[in-house]
Short mmCIF file of C-alpha atoms in Angstrom, two decimals:
data_model
loop_
_atom_site.label_atom_id
_atom_site.label_comp_id
_atom_site.label_asym_id
_atom_site.label_seq_id
_atom_site.Cartn_x
_atom_site.Cartn_y
_atom_site.Cartn_z
CA MET A 1 0.18 -0.19 0.25
CA MET A 2 2.70 2.51 0.70
CA ALA A 3 4.65 1.85 -2.43
CA SER A 4 1.61 2.18 -4.43
CA GLY A 5 0.77 5.30 -2.45
CA ILE A 6 4.06 6.98 -3.28
CA PHE A 7 3.96 5.67 -6.78
CA LYS A 8 0.38 7.28 -7.05
CA THR A 9 1.87 10.85 -6.06
CA HIS A 10 5.16 10.96 -7.47
CA GLY A 11 4.67 8.37 -10.48
CA ARG A 12 5.43 10.96 -12.91
CA THR A 13 8.62 12.18 -11.44
CA LEU A 14 9.81 8.49 -11.08
CA PHE A 15 8.94 8.11 -14.76
CA ALA A 16 11.17 10.71 -15.88
CA TRP A 17 13.79 9.42 -13.62
CA GLY A 18 13.27 5.96 -15.02
CA VAL A 19 14.00 7.24 -18.72
CA PHE A 20 16.94 9.27 -17.84
CA ALA A 21 18.29 6.25 -16.09
CA ILE A 22 17.62 4.07 -19.07
CA LEU A 23 18.99 6.50 -21.51
CA MET A 24 22.12 7.25 -18.94
CA GLY A 25 22.93 3.39 -19.03
CA ILE A 26 23.10 2.85 -22.46
CA PHE A 27 25.00 5.92 -23.14
CA LEU A 28 27.80 4.88 -20.68
CA SER A 29 27.80 1.72 -22.73
CA VAL A 30 28.27 3.14 -26.05
CA HIS A 31 30.68 6.11 -24.68
CA PRO A 32 34.17 4.79 -25.60
CA ARG A 33 35.73 5.91 -21.90
CA GLY A 34 32.67 4.32 -20.01
CA ALA A 35 31.50 5.59 -16.66
CA THR A 36 34.60 7.76 -15.52
CA LEU A 37 34.41 10.79 -13.28
CA GLY A 38 35.80 12.90 -16.61
CA VAL A 39 32.51 11.52 -18.28
CA PHE A 40 30.17 12.38 -15.90
CA THR A 41 31.77 15.83 -15.43
CA THR A 42 31.41 16.46 -19.18
CA TRP A 43 27.95 15.20 -19.47
CA SER A 44 26.82 17.19 -15.97
CA ASN A 45 28.24 20.49 -17.33
CA GLN A 46 26.02 20.04 -20.67
CA CYS A 47 22.90 19.34 -18.56
CA ALA A 48 23.16 22.08 -15.50
CA ALA A 49 22.00 25.47 -17.30
CA LEU A 50 18.95 23.39 -18.82
CA ALA A 51 18.30 22.17 -15.24
CA LEU A 52 18.81 25.61 -13.62
CA LEU A 53 16.13 27.16 -16.50
CA ALA A 54 13.87 23.98 -16.05
CA VAL A 55 13.56 24.95 -12.60
CA GLY A 56 12.61 28.37 -13.29
CA GLN A 57 10.20 27.50 -15.74
CA THR A 58 8.47 25.09 -13.40
CA ILE A 59 7.81 27.54 -10.65
CA VAL A 60 6.39 29.82 -13.69
CA VAL A 61 4.16 27.26 -14.66
CA LEU A 62 3.75 25.75 -11.29
CA SER A 63 1.40 29.44 -10.92
CA LYS A 64 -0.43 28.61 -14.21
CA GLY A 65 1.86 30.92 -16.17
CA ILE A 66 4.54 30.03 -19.11
CA ASP A 67 7.59 32.23 -19.86
CA LEU A 68 8.62 32.73 -23.61
CA SER A 69 11.38 35.01 -22.22
CA ILE A 70 13.42 32.60 -19.79
CA GLY A 71 16.06 32.10 -22.66
CA PRO A 72 16.36 35.66 -23.66
CA ILE A 73 16.88 36.20 -19.38
CA MET A 74 19.55 34.00 -19.59
CA ALA A 75 21.43 35.23 -22.78
CA LEU A 76 21.35 38.85 -21.48
CA THR A 77 22.54 37.97 -17.74
CA ASN A 78 25.17 35.70 -19.65
CA CYS A 79 26.17 38.58 -21.82
CA ILE A 80 26.52 40.86 -18.66
CA ALA A 81 28.57 38.03 -16.64
CA SER A 82 30.97 38.14 -19.62
CA HIS A 83 31.47 42.02 -18.68
CA LEU A 84 31.42 41.79 -14.91
CA VAL A 85 32.18 38.35 -13.78
CA ASN A 86 35.86 39.00 -13.64
CA GLY A 87 38.71 40.97 -11.95
CA SER A 88 39.41 40.43 -8.28
CA PRO A 89 37.41 37.96 -5.95
CA THR A 90 35.38 41.44 -4.41
CA GLU A 91 34.75 42.37 -7.99
CA VAL A 92 33.63 38.90 -9.06
CA ALA A 93 31.22 38.47 -6.41
CA LEU A 94 29.70 41.74 -7.40
CA GLY A 95 29.39 40.90 -10.39
CA VAL A 96 27.38 37.68 -9.78
CA VAL A 97 25.11 39.76 -7.73
CA ILE A 98 24.24 42.22 -10.54
CA VAL A 99 23.90 39.32 -12.91
CA ILE A 100 21.38 37.29 -10.50
CA ALA A 101 19.59 40.73 -9.87
CA THR A 102 19.28 41.27 -13.29
CA GLY A 103 17.53 37.98 -13.77
CA ALA A 104 14.88 39.08 -10.73
CA ALA A 105 14.40 42.30 -12.42
CA CYS A 106 13.51 40.49 -15.47
CA GLY A 107 11.58 38.32 -13.70
CA LEU A 108 10.02 40.97 -12.01
CA ILE A 109 8.94 42.82 -15.14
CA ASN A 110 7.41 39.71 -16.90
CA GLY A 111 5.39 39.38 -13.49
CA LEU A 112 4.31 43.09 -13.77
CA VAL A 113 3.36 43.02 -17.37
CA VAL A 114 1.45 39.79 -17.01
CA VAL A 115 -0.29 41.01 -13.72
CA VAL A 116 -0.68 44.41 -14.16
CA GLY A 117 -1.02 44.80 -17.81
CA LYS A 118 -3.13 41.73 -17.51
CA LEU A 119 -1.99 40.24 -20.62
CA GLN A 120 -1.70 36.74 -21.52
CA ALA A 121 1.45 35.26 -20.35
CA ILE A 122 2.68 33.86 -23.62
CA ILE A 123 2.20 36.87 -25.25
CA ALA A 124 3.86 39.05 -22.42
CA THR A 125 6.44 36.92 -22.38
CA LEU A 126 7.44 36.84 -25.90
CA ALA A 127 6.98 40.36 -26.19
CA THR A 128 9.46 40.73 -23.19
CA GLY A 129 11.91 37.89 -24.46
CA ALA A 130 12.34 39.92 -27.69
CA ILE A 131 13.35 43.29 -25.77
CA PHE A 132 15.55 40.86 -23.46
CA THR A 133 17.11 39.64 -26.55
CA GLY A 134 17.71 43.29 -27.71
CA LEU A 135 19.47 44.47 -24.72
CA ALA A 136 21.76 41.08 -24.90
CA LEU A 137 22.83 42.23 -28.44
CA LEU A 138 23.50 45.72 -26.75
CA VAL A 139 25.43 44.26 -24.33
CA ARG A 140 27.28 41.90 -26.47
CA PRO A 141 27.18 42.17 -30.13
CA ILE A 142 29.25 39.39 -30.77
CA PRO A 143 30.07 36.38 -28.42
CA GLY A 144 32.89 37.23 -26.58
CA GLY A 145 34.06 38.68 -23.06
CA ASP A 146 35.76 37.68 -20.32
CA ILE A 147 34.60 35.16 -16.96
CA SER A 148 36.77 34.57 -13.67
CA ILE A 149 38.86 31.34 -14.64
CA GLY A 150 39.02 30.39 -11.15
CA LEU A 151 35.02 30.64 -10.44
CA SER A 152 34.59 28.42 -13.87
CA ASP A 153 37.26 25.87 -12.65
CA ALA A 154 35.32 25.37 -9.41
CA MET A 155 31.68 25.26 -10.93
CA THR A 156 32.88 23.25 -13.88
CA MET A 157 35.31 20.58 -12.73
CA ASP A 158 34.88 18.14 -9.79
CA VAL A 159 34.87 18.19 -5.90
CA PHE A 160 38.01 16.64 -4.47
CA GLY A 161 37.98 14.19 -7.35
CA VAL A 162 34.49 12.77 -6.03
CA VAL A 163 31.49 14.30 -7.76
CA PRO A 164 31.10 16.74 -10.67
CA SER A 165 30.17 20.18 -9.15
CA ALA A 166 27.49 21.02 -11.94
CA VAL A 167 25.98 17.79 -10.16
CA LEU A 168 25.97 19.74 -7.06
CA VAL A 169 24.86 23.06 -8.83
CA MET A 170 21.88 21.15 -9.52
CA LEU A 171 21.35 19.52 -6.52
CA GLY A 172 21.70 23.35 -4.89
CA ALA A 173 19.10 24.05 -7.19
CA VAL A 174 16.39 21.80 -5.52
CA ALA A 175 17.52 22.70 -2.14
CA LEU A 176 16.77 26.47 -3.07
CA TRP A 177 13.58 25.59 -4.06
CA TYR A 178 12.26 23.71 -1.40
CA PRO A 179 12.35 26.12 1.55
CA ILE A 180 10.86 28.69 -0.93
CA ARG A 181 8.01 26.17 -1.27
CA ARG A 182 7.29 25.65 2.17
CA HIS A 183 7.41 29.59 2.86
CA PRO A 184 3.80 31.29 2.32
CA ILE A 185 4.76 32.29 -0.68
CA GLY A 186 5.89 29.24 -2.09
CA ARG A 187 2.49 27.88 -0.97
CA SER A 188 0.81 30.76 -2.76
CA ILE A 189 2.01 30.38 -6.02
CA ILE A 190 1.15 26.43 -5.69
CA ALA A 191 -2.40 27.52 -4.59
CA VAL A 192 -3.10 30.13 -7.12
CA GLY A 193 -2.04 27.86 -10.01
CA SER A 194 -4.26 25.03 -8.39
CA SER A 195 -7.20 27.32 -8.51
CA GLU A 196 -7.04 31.22 -8.59
CA ALA A 197 -10.55 31.74 -7.60
CA ALA A 198 -9.97 29.44 -4.83
CA ALA A 199 -7.05 30.92 -3.62
CA GLU A 200 -8.27 34.40 -3.91
CA ALA A 201 -11.22 33.57 -1.77
CA SER A 202 -8.96 31.97 0.84
CA GLY A 203 -7.39 35.57 1.27
CA LEU A 204 -4.54 34.95 -0.69
CA ASN A 205 -2.55 37.72 -2.54
CA VAL A 206 -2.78 36.26 -5.98
CA ALA A 207 -1.07 39.06 -7.53
CA ARG A 208 1.92 38.99 -5.40
CA ALA A 209 2.03 35.25 -6.05
CA LYS A 210 1.78 35.60 -9.59
CA ILE A 211 4.94 38.16 -9.55
CA ALA A 212 6.75 36.07 -7.32
CA ALA A 213 6.95 33.06 -9.66
CA TYR A 214 8.35 35.06 -12.40
CA THR A 215 10.87 36.66 -10.42
CA LEU A 216 12.27 33.80 -9.39
CA GLY A 217 12.09 32.33 -12.84
CA GLY A 218 14.27 35.20 -13.63
CA VAL A 219 16.71 34.29 -10.81
CA PHE A 220 16.66 30.71 -12.15
CA ALA A 221 17.46 31.90 -15.76
CA ALA A 222 20.33 34.37 -14.39
CA LEU A 223 22.09 31.19 -12.56
CA GLY A 224 21.66 29.55 -15.84
CA GLY A 225 23.25 32.38 -17.54
CA LEU A 226 25.94 32.18 -15.08
CA PHE A 227 26.76 28.83 -15.63
CA ILE A 228 26.90 29.06 -19.34
CA GLY A 229 29.53 31.71 -18.66
CA PHE A 230 31.59 29.20 -16.25
CA GLN A 231 31.51 26.51 -19.40
CA THR A 232 32.51 29.13 -22.36
CA LEU A 233 34.58 31.86 -20.07
CA SER A 234 32.82 34.37 -22.73
CA GLY A 235 28.91 35.75 -23.45
CA ASP A 236 26.45 34.59 -26.41
CA PRO A 237 23.41 36.88 -26.78
CA SER A 238 22.23 33.91 -29.32
CA ILE A 239 21.82 31.30 -27.00
CA GLY A 240 18.21 32.08 -25.86
CA LEU A 241 15.50 30.29 -28.25
CA THR A 242 17.01 26.80 -28.02
CA TYR A 243 16.87 26.72 -24.23
CA THR A 244 13.46 28.54 -23.84
CA LEU A 245 11.95 25.54 -26.05
CA ASN A 246 14.17 23.24 -24.16
CA SER A 247 12.94 24.32 -20.69
CA ILE A 248 9.49 23.65 -21.60
CA ALA A 249 10.01 20.36 -22.77
CA ALA A 250 11.95 19.49 -19.79
CA VAL A 251 9.01 20.56 -17.89
CA VAL A 252 6.41 18.29 -19.55
CA ILE A 253 8.93 15.42 -19.48
CA GLY A 254 9.39 15.96 -15.52
CA GLY A 255 5.56 15.61 -15.31
CA THR A 256 4.66 19.03 -14.18
CA MET A 257 1.07 20.23 -15.47
CA LEU A 258 0.97 22.75 -18.02
CA THR A 259 -2.31 24.03 -16.29
CA GLY A 260 -0.74 24.74 -13.18
CA GLY A 261 -0.72 23.66 -9.81
CA ALA A 262 0.70 20.45 -9.55
CA GLY A 263 4.35 19.34 -10.49
CA SER A 264 8.04 18.81 -9.35
CA VAL A 265 11.30 20.44 -9.87
CA VAL A 266 13.08 17.47 -9.10
CA GLY A 267 10.94 15.69 -12.43
CA SER A 268 11.87 18.88 -14.27
CA ILE A 269 15.42 18.27 -13.65
CA ALA A 270 14.85 14.59 -15.08
CA GLY A 271 13.29 16.07 -17.81
CA ALA A 272 16.36 18.08 -18.45
CA LEU A 273 18.97 15.46 -17.89
CA VAL A 274 16.94 13.26 -20.55
CA LEU A 275 17.14 15.76 -23.15
CA ARG A 276 20.75 16.37 -22.90
CA THR A 277 21.48 12.77 -22.52
CA ILE A 278 19.59 12.19 -25.77
CA GLY A 279 21.96 14.72 -27.47
CA SER A 280 24.99 13.01 -26.17
CA LEU A 281 23.64 9.55 -27.46
CA ILE A 282 22.66 10.91 -30.66
CA PHE A 283 26.63 12.32 -30.94
CA PHE A 284 28.47 9.08 -29.85
CA ILE A 285 25.68 6.45 -31.84
CA GLY A 286 27.17 8.02 -34.85
CA LEU A 287 23.52 9.48 -36.01
CA GLN A 288 23.19 12.75 -37.99
CA PRO A 289 22.79 16.00 -35.49
CA LEU A 290 20.21 17.06 -37.46
CA ALA A 291 18.14 13.95 -36.11
CA GLN A 292 18.25 15.48 -32.50
CA PRO A 293 15.08 17.54 -32.70
CA LEU A 294 13.28 14.40 -33.95
CA PHE A 295 14.24 12.54 -31.11
CA GLU A 296 13.46 15.32 -28.80
CA GLY A 297 9.92 15.74 -29.91
CA THR A 298 9.32 12.22 -30.08
CA VAL A 299 10.09 12.06 -26.11
CA LEU A 300 8.32 15.06 -25.61
CA LEU A 301 5.22 14.02 -27.48
CA ILE A 302 5.04 10.71 -25.46
CA ALA A 303 5.21 12.86 -21.89
CA VAL A 304 2.42 15.27 -23.34
CA SER A 305 0.22 12.30 -24.00
CA PHE A 306 1.07 11.22 -20.65
CA GLY A 307 0.19 14.48 -19.20
CA ALA A 308 -3.16 14.31 -21.31
CA THR A 309 -4.28 10.99 -19.88
CA ARG A 310 -2.98 12.32 -16.22
CA LEU A 311 -4.87 15.70 -16.77
CA LEU A 312 -8.14 13.50 -17.43
CA LYS A 313 -7.90 11.89 -14.03
CA ILE A 314 -7.37 14.63 -11.95
CA LYS A 315 -10.25 15.23 -9.72
CA ASN A 316 -8.59 17.70 -7.03
CA ARG A 317 -6.28 20.38 -9.00
CA MET A 318 -4.72 20.97 -5.46
CA GLU A 319 -2.78 17.43 -6.01
CA VAL A 320 0.93 18.29 -5.94
CA PHE A 321 3.58 15.83 -6.28
CA GLN A 322 7.04 17.18 -5.09
#
């Protein structure tokens, strides 16, 4: 009974991790170097930025929203990081703070446009995403810049030769979200996504919850932009679109309901790992790189199909599997 209850509550998250485990096993079996720390480090570095974006997108989706600007926010903050996250330790620390604050400000703007402007989230964030992309091009017209090598090594290498730093980054994203989820603002985000009318009738501040969700989404997008900078030691204004689409795909694969109110950041991270592992598999088994969207689209279609089936069965929209 206990096992069936766990599967009922966390079934879609467990399914996403199960798919990832199968893909990871295949990947390690075809990789020339096998299951070595170096292989895990390279692979996790490729996954971390998308995982961070997926967490941010999940928080927005939990509030019954969508953020099409999350990729452009990542690109903008990545470009800003290529100017500011270098120099002395104090300058690096200040640069990191400014980058994260910029992401939060972009998310706040999204929230205000959606809530105060009363625009559909998909339209509002599509428009703000274009603005953020333009700003990224102004900050860094072509890829380049400089980011602290010391901080980059710390974030993209391994810890004591035991675990890749990027794995700890992804675990840190989960650790950052769960205290927020248990805070009244986190509970409000989920309640608003489940039923806005019921949340308002319960005395919750619906507008504040929605704005907070978009702001948090911007923070995680900035963290993703920072991590891309740690990988490349530069900024690139053109990286936004692909990451936006993949963040939504990761959310769906991870089991979060696009209708809001139910989902899991842990599942969304699994979705990000699935997408990145598919890309790695395509490379190592010798398929054409252009086949990657086909495989990713197939996985996404399967996930959406499961999501539609699950939605028809939900009776209580307050059900949340975290």
